[in-house]
Amino acid sequence: TPAAPAFHHALSSDDHESPLSRNSPISVLKGRLQRVSGSAGYKLNFIRLAAFAISGMIFVGPYLHAFYSGLWALGGQLERRYNASKGLKILLQVIIDQTVGVIVFFPLYYYVYEYAEAMVALRNLGPVAARATSKIQSEIISVLMTNWAVWIPAQIITFSFIPEHLRVIVVNVVSVFWNAYLCTRVA
């Protein structure tokens, strides 16, 4: 398509940047893609792409489906059984999501991603656990802090104003940007 060469040029060229454009969404995306690819030019790393896709299919999707199904059921129980207000229900759901949910999710995700990447790259699986553990130890605090800065407000808004049947769409939009950040930390 005609847009593809222009997008590639925007990702691979610095000659048009001004101080304002360096903070544009394209520039931010460009920086994230450069960190993921490990180069100054746009270069897609198919091993990492496949590892993220596999991790998403075998872990992220099923985990989030099960976790949020349980979270919505808990919200229903709080309303029916305890006559909890909407505000209390939202507060408890966000607290559970951002404590139990992320504390269980992120360490597991690092391991799943590392194993997926090693299998796609046909590398020895022996050092994978040690590599994942090392990344968790060096990155988890930063990832959790950024997660809380992004997802606590996003989930409060989502749980408060978005009908349950539309929440997946809203969360997916936020997830596009979150995943761009996360791939710089996990990969």
PDB file of C-alpha atoms in Angstrom:
ATOM      1  CA  THR A   1       0.000   0.000   0.000  1.00  0.00           C
ATOM      2  CA  PRO A   2       1.166   3.599  -0.484  1.00  0.00           C
ATOM      3  CA  ALA A   3       1.151   4.151   3.281  1.00  0.00           C
ATOM      4  CA  ALA A   4       3.661   1.365   3.981  1.00  0.00           C
ATOM      5  CA  PRO A   5       6.722   3.122   2.433  1.00  0.00           C
ATOM      6  CA  ALA A   6       5.797   6.376   4.198  1.00  0.00           C
ATOM      7  CA  PHE A   7       5.415   4.572   7.525  1.00  0.00           C
ATOM      8  CA  HIS A   8       8.733   2.756   7.012  1.00  0.00           C
ATOM      9  CA  HIS A   9      10.383   6.087   6.160  1.00  0.00           C
ATOM     10  CA  ALA A  10       8.919   7.678   9.306  1.00  0.00           C
ATOM     11  CA  LEU A  11      10.300   4.817  11.365  1.00  0.00           C
ATOM     12  CA  SER A  12      13.748   4.768   9.778  1.00  0.00           C
ATOM     13  CA  SER A  13      14.531   8.431   9.087  1.00  0.00           C
ATOM     14  CA  ASP A  14      15.576  11.131  11.563  1.00  0.00           C
ATOM     15  CA  ASP A  15      16.123  13.946   9.046  1.00  0.00           C
ATOM     16  CA  HIS A  16      12.600  15.372   9.470  1.00  0.00           C
ATOM     17  CA  GLU A  17      12.415  15.398  13.260  1.00  0.00           C
ATOM     18  CA  SER A  18      11.860  18.564  15.215  1.00  0.00           C
ATOM     19  CA  PRO A  19      11.754  18.811  19.025  1.00  0.00           C
ATOM     20  CA  LEU A  20       7.956  18.507  18.858  1.00  0.00           C
ATOM     21  CA  SER A  21       7.936  15.516  16.526  1.00  0.00           C
ATOM     22  CA  ARG A  22      10.347  13.595  18.780  1.00  0.00           C
ATOM     23  CA  ASN A  23       7.479  13.282  21.240  1.00  0.00           C
ATOM     24  CA  SER A  24       4.897  12.301  18.643  1.00  0.00           C
ATOM     25  CA  PRO A  25       3.270   8.867  18.766  1.00  0.00           C
ATOM     26  CA  ILE A  26       5.226   7.826  15.640  1.00  0.00           C
ATOM     27  CA  SER A  27       8.523   8.789  17.278  1.00  0.00           C
ATOM     28  CA  VAL A  28       7.640   6.949  20.463  1.00  0.00           C
ATOM     29  CA  LEU A  29       6.645   3.880  18.436  1.00  0.00           C
ATOM     30  CA  LYS A  30       9.835   4.189  16.414  1.00  0.00           C
ATOM     31  CA  GLY A  31      11.914   4.214  19.589  1.00  0.00           C
ATOM     32  CA  ARG A  32      10.112   1.157  20.921  1.00  0.00           C
ATOM     33  CA  LEU A  33      10.570  -0.725  17.654  1.00  0.00           C
ATOM     34  CA  GLN A  34      14.255   0.201  17.589  1.00  0.00           C
ATOM     35  CA  ARG A  35      14.736  -1.136  21.114  1.00  0.00           C
ATOM     36  CA  VAL A  36      12.926  -4.354  20.251  1.00  0.00           C
ATOM     37  CA  SER A  37      14.875  -4.867  17.042  1.00  0.00           C
ATOM     38  CA  GLY A  38      18.170  -3.784  18.604  1.00  0.00           C
ATOM     39  CA  SER A  39      19.069  -1.509  15.710  1.00  0.00           C
ATOM     40  CA  ALA A  40      18.803   2.120  14.701  1.00  0.00           C
ATOM     41  CA  GLY A  41      16.832   1.168  11.577  1.00  0.00           C
ATOM     42  CA  TYR A  42      13.503  -0.566  11.388  1.00  0.00           C
ATOM     43  CA  LYS A  43      14.103  -4.295  11.458  1.00  0.00           C
ATOM     44  CA  LEU A  44      11.424  -6.742  12.493  1.00  0.00           C
ATOM     45  CA  ASN A  45      12.638  -9.569  14.699  1.00  0.00           C
ATOM     46  CA  PHE A  46      10.505 -12.538  13.674  1.00  0.00           C
ATOM     47  CA  ILE A  47      11.715 -14.691  16.565  1.00  0.00           C
ATOM     48  CA  ARG A  48      10.494 -12.160  19.114  1.00  0.00           C
ATOM     49  CA  LEU A  49       7.291 -11.575  17.147  1.00  0.00           C
ATOM     50  CA  ALA A  50       6.586 -15.313  17.136  1.00  0.00           C
ATOM     51  CA  ALA A  51       7.484 -15.610  20.839  1.00  0.00           C
ATOM     52  CA  PHE A  52       5.070 -12.787  21.728  1.00  0.00           C
ATOM     53  CA  ALA A  53       2.345 -14.339  19.571  1.00  0.00           C
ATOM     54  CA  ILE A  54       2.829 -17.770  21.134  1.00  0.00           C
ATOM     55  CA  SER A  55       2.943 -16.302  24.638  1.00  0.00           C
ATOM     56  CA  GLY A  56      -0.270 -14.446  23.927  1.00  0.00           C
ATOM     57  CA  MET A  57      -2.048 -17.522  22.608  1.00  0.00           C
ATOM     58  CA  ILE A  58      -0.961 -20.058  25.196  1.00  0.00           C
ATOM     59  CA  PHE A  59      -0.768 -17.856  28.285  1.00  0.00           C
ATOM     60  CA  VAL A  60      -1.938 -14.226  28.122  1.00  0.00           C
ATOM     61  CA  GLY A  61      -5.291 -14.840  26.450  1.00  0.00           C
ATOM     62  CA  PRO A  62      -6.340 -17.814  28.600  1.00  0.00           C
ATOM     63  CA  TYR A  63      -5.024 -16.234  31.815  1.00  0.00           C
ATOM     64  CA  LEU A  64      -6.798 -12.920  31.261  1.00  0.00           C
ATOM     65  CA  HIS A  65     -10.008 -14.643  30.185  1.00  0.00           C
ATOM     66  CA  ALA A  66     -10.068 -16.809  33.312  1.00  0.00           C
ATOM     67  CA  PHE A  67      -8.945 -14.037  35.646  1.00  0.00           C
ATOM     68  CA  TYR A  68     -11.428 -11.432  34.424  1.00  0.00           C
ATOM     69  CA  SER A  69     -14.258 -13.962  34.285  1.00  0.00           C
ATOM     70  CA  GLY A  70     -13.577 -14.605  37.963  1.00  0.00           C
ATOM     71  CA  LEU A  71     -13.302 -10.891  38.677  1.00  0.00           C
ATOM     72  CA  TRP A  72     -16.680 -10.180  37.012  1.00  0.00           C
ATOM     73  CA  ALA A  73     -18.243 -13.091  38.908  1.00  0.00           C
ATOM     74  CA  LEU A  74     -16.856 -11.685  42.154  1.00  0.00           C
ATOM     75  CA  GLY A  75     -18.366  -8.299  41.295  1.00  0.00           C
ATOM     76  CA  GLY A  76     -21.740  -9.944  40.726  1.00  0.00           C
ATOM     77  CA  GLN A  77     -21.493 -11.782  44.039  1.00  0.00           C
ATOM     78  CA  LEU A  78     -20.593  -8.577  45.870  1.00  0.00           C
ATOM     79  CA  GLU A  79     -23.688  -6.902  44.447  1.00  0.00           C
ATOM     80  CA  ARG A  80     -26.101  -9.794  45.015  1.00  0.00           C
ATOM     81  CA  ARG A  81     -24.871 -11.270  48.255  1.00  0.00           C
ATOM     82  CA  TYR A  82     -23.586  -8.198  50.076  1.00  0.00           C
ATOM     83  CA  ASN A  83     -25.485  -5.422  48.332  1.00  0.00           C
ATOM     84  CA  ALA A  84     -22.150  -3.691  47.635  1.00  0.00           C
ATOM     85  CA  SER A  85     -22.273  -0.303  45.974  1.00  0.00           C
ATOM     86  CA  LYS A  86     -20.889   0.120  42.466  1.00  0.00           C
ATOM     87  CA  GLY A  87     -17.998   2.177  43.854  1.00  0.00           C
ATOM     88  CA  LEU A  88     -17.019  -0.485  46.391  1.00  0.00           C
ATOM     89  CA  LYS A  89     -17.281  -3.208  43.760  1.00  0.00           C
ATOM     90  CA  ILE A  90     -15.024  -1.237  41.372  1.00  0.00           C
ATOM     91  CA  LEU A  91     -12.521  -0.467  44.119  1.00  0.00           C
ATOM     92  CA  LEU A  92     -12.258  -4.138  45.140  1.00  0.00           C
ATOM     93  CA  GLN A  93     -11.998  -5.309  41.533  1.00  0.00           C
ATOM     94  CA  VAL A  94      -9.200  -2.842  40.774  1.00  0.00           C
ATOM     95  CA  ILE A  95      -7.354  -3.735  43.989  1.00  0.00           C
ATOM     96  CA  ILE A  96      -7.562  -7.460  43.224  1.00  0.00           C
ATOM     97  CA  ASP A  97      -6.646  -6.892  39.566  1.00  0.00           C
ATOM     98  CA  GLN A  98      -3.623  -4.763  40.423  1.00  0.00           C
ATOM     99  CA  THR A  99      -2.338  -6.883  43.304  1.00  0.00           C
ATOM    100  CA  VAL A 100      -3.124 -10.577  42.943  1.00  0.00           C
ATOM    101  CA  GLY A 101      -3.643 -10.305  39.187  1.00  0.00           C
ATOM    102  CA  VAL A 102      -0.358  -8.644  38.294  1.00  0.00           C
ATOM    103  CA  ILE A 103       1.744 -10.330  40.974  1.00  0.00           C
ATOM    104  CA  VAL A 104       0.759 -13.724  39.577  1.00  0.00           C
ATOM    105  CA  PHE A 105       0.732 -12.675  35.912  1.00  0.00           C
ATOM    106  CA  PHE A 106       4.084 -10.961  35.368  1.00  0.00           C
ATOM    107  CA  PRO A 107       6.519 -13.546  36.742  1.00  0.00           C
ATOM    108  CA  LEU A 108       4.676 -16.296  34.866  1.00  0.00           C
ATOM    109  CA  TYR A 109       4.683 -14.186  31.704  1.00  0.00           C
ATOM    110  CA  TYR A 110       8.452 -13.721  31.816  1.00  0.00           C
ATOM    111  CA  TYR A 111       8.938 -17.505  32.008  1.00  0.00           C
ATOM    112  CA  VAL A 112       6.394 -18.274  29.280  1.00  0.00           C
ATOM    113  CA  TYR A 113       7.925 -15.673  26.963  1.00  0.00           C
ATOM    114  CA  GLU A 114      11.486 -16.873  27.558  1.00  0.00           C
ATOM    115  CA  TYR A 115      10.536 -20.499  26.875  1.00  0.00           C
ATOM    116  CA  ALA A 116       8.567 -19.513  23.762  1.00  0.00           C
ATOM    117  CA  GLU A 117      11.467 -17.462  22.427  1.00  0.00           C
ATOM    118  CA  ALA A 118      13.972 -20.256  23.104  1.00  0.00           C
ATOM    119  CA  MET A 119      11.768 -22.811  21.337  1.00  0.00           C
ATOM    120  CA  VAL A 120      11.159 -20.571  18.313  1.00  0.00           C
ATOM    121  CA  ALA A 121      14.887 -19.816  18.071  1.00  0.00           C
ATOM    122  CA  LEU A 122      15.701 -23.519  18.580  1.00  0.00           C
ATOM    123  CA  ARG A 123      17.938 -22.691  21.547  1.00  0.00           C
ATOM    124  CA  ASN A 124      18.783 -24.918  24.472  1.00  0.00           C
ATOM    125  CA  LEU A 125      16.021 -24.718  27.096  1.00  0.00           C
ATOM    126  CA  GLY A 126      18.428 -25.301  29.990  1.00  0.00           C
ATOM    127  CA  PRO A 127      19.341 -21.661  30.757  1.00  0.00           C
ATOM    128  CA  VAL A 128      15.844 -20.288  30.094  1.00  0.00           C
ATOM    129  CA  ALA A 129      14.643 -20.327  33.708  1.00  0.00           C
ATOM    130  CA  ALA A 130      17.787 -18.553  34.906  1.00  0.00           C
ATOM    131  CA  ARG A 131      17.440 -15.918  32.154  1.00  0.00           C
ATOM    132  CA  ALA A 132      13.776 -15.336  33.032  1.00  0.00           C
ATOM    133  CA  THR A 133      14.592 -15.109  36.743  1.00  0.00           C
ATOM    134  CA  SER A 134      17.344 -12.590  36.038  1.00  0.00           C
ATOM    135  CA  LYS A 135      15.004 -10.442  33.920  1.00  0.00           C
ATOM    136  CA  ILE A 136      12.314 -10.588  36.605  1.00  0.00           C
ATOM    137  CA  GLN A 137      14.783  -9.498  39.269  1.00  0.00           C
ATOM    138  CA  SER A 138      16.071  -6.579  37.180  1.00  0.00           C
ATOM    139  CA  GLU A 139      12.808  -5.424  35.560  1.00  0.00           C
ATOM    140  CA  ILE A 140       9.820  -6.334  37.744  1.00  0.00           C
ATOM    141  CA  ILE A 141       9.771  -3.202  39.932  1.00  0.00           C
ATOM    142  CA  SER A 142       9.896  -0.907  36.906  1.00  0.00           C
ATOM    143  CA  VAL A 143       7.252  -2.958  35.077  1.00  0.00           C
ATOM    144  CA  LEU A 144       4.946  -3.004  38.103  1.00  0.00           C
ATOM    145  CA  MET A 145       5.284   0.752  38.682  1.00  0.00           C
ATOM    146  CA  THR A 146       4.534   1.487  35.035  1.00  0.00           C
ATOM    147  CA  ASN A 147       1.711  -1.067  35.074  1.00  0.00           C
ATOM    148  CA  TRP A 148       0.098   0.674  38.035  1.00  0.00           C
ATOM    149  CA  ALA A 149       0.511   4.112  36.430  1.00  0.00           C
ATOM    150  CA  VAL A 150      -1.204   2.913  33.245  1.00  0.00           C
ATOM    151  CA  TRP A 151      -3.666   0.265  34.348  1.00  0.00           C
ATOM    152  CA  ILE A 152      -5.089   1.583  37.616  1.00  0.00           C
ATOM    153  CA  PRO A 153      -6.589   4.663  35.931  1.00  0.00           C
ATOM    154  CA  ALA A 154      -7.502   2.635  32.824  1.00  0.00           C
ATOM    155  CA  GLN A 155      -9.282  -0.038  34.869  1.00  0.00           C
ATOM    156  CA  ILE A 156     -11.090   2.476  37.081  1.00  0.00           C
ATOM    157  CA  ILE A 157     -12.428   4.186  33.963  1.00  0.00           C
ATOM    158  CA  THR A 158     -13.212   0.869  32.277  1.00  0.00           C
ATOM    159  CA  PHE A 159     -14.926  -0.697  35.295  1.00  0.00           C
ATOM    160  CA  SER A 160     -16.827   2.526  36.030  1.00  0.00           C
ATOM    161  CA  PHE A 161     -18.075   3.642  32.646  1.00  0.00           C
ATOM    162  CA  ILE A 162     -17.716   0.878  30.054  1.00  0.00           C
ATOM    163  CA  PRO A 163     -20.417  -1.793  29.776  1.00  0.00           C
ATOM    164  CA  GLU A 164     -19.018  -5.232  30.545  1.00  0.00           C
ATOM    165  CA  HIS A 165     -19.548  -6.511  26.995  1.00  0.00           C
ATOM    166  CA  LEU A 166     -17.372  -3.656  25.596  1.00  0.00           C
ATOM    167  CA  ARG A 167     -14.548  -3.783  28.128  1.00  0.00           C
ATOM    168  CA  VAL A 168     -12.402  -6.140  26.082  1.00  0.00           C
ATOM    169  CA  ILE A 169     -12.328  -3.633  23.204  1.00  0.00           C
ATOM    170  CA  VAL A 170     -11.332  -0.738  25.476  1.00  0.00           C
ATOM    171  CA  VAL A 171      -8.677  -2.791  27.225  1.00  0.00           C
ATOM    172  CA  ASN A 172      -7.313  -3.955  23.848  1.00  0.00           C
ATOM    173  CA  VAL A 173      -6.807  -0.338  22.746  1.00  0.00           C
ATOM    174  CA  VAL A 174      -4.841   0.448  25.907  1.00  0.00           C
ATOM    175  CA  SER A 175      -3.008  -2.872  25.497  1.00  0.00           C
ATOM    176  CA  VAL A 176      -1.547  -1.864  22.132  1.00  0.00           C
ATOM    177  CA  PHE A 177       0.489   0.849  23.829  1.00  0.00           C
ATOM    178  CA  TRP A 178       1.110  -1.212  26.954  1.00  0.00           C
ATOM    179  CA  ASN A 179       2.473  -4.095  24.865  1.00  0.00           C
ATOM    180  CA  ALA A 180       4.815  -1.751  22.999  1.00  0.00           C
ATOM    181  CA  TYR A 181       6.273  -0.817  26.394  1.00  0.00           C
ATOM    182  CA  LEU A 182       6.215  -4.365  27.736  1.00  0.00           C
ATOM    183  CA  CYS A 183       8.108  -5.792  24.784  1.00  0.00           C
ATOM    184  CA  THR A 184      10.993  -3.463  25.635  1.00  0.00           C
ATOM    185  CA  ARG A 185      11.127  -4.998  29.096  1.00  0.00           C
ATOM    186  CA  VAL A 186      10.468  -8.669  28.462  1.00  0.00           C
ATOM    187  CA  ALA A 187      12.253  -9.219  25.148  1.00  0.00           C
TER     188      ALA A 187
END
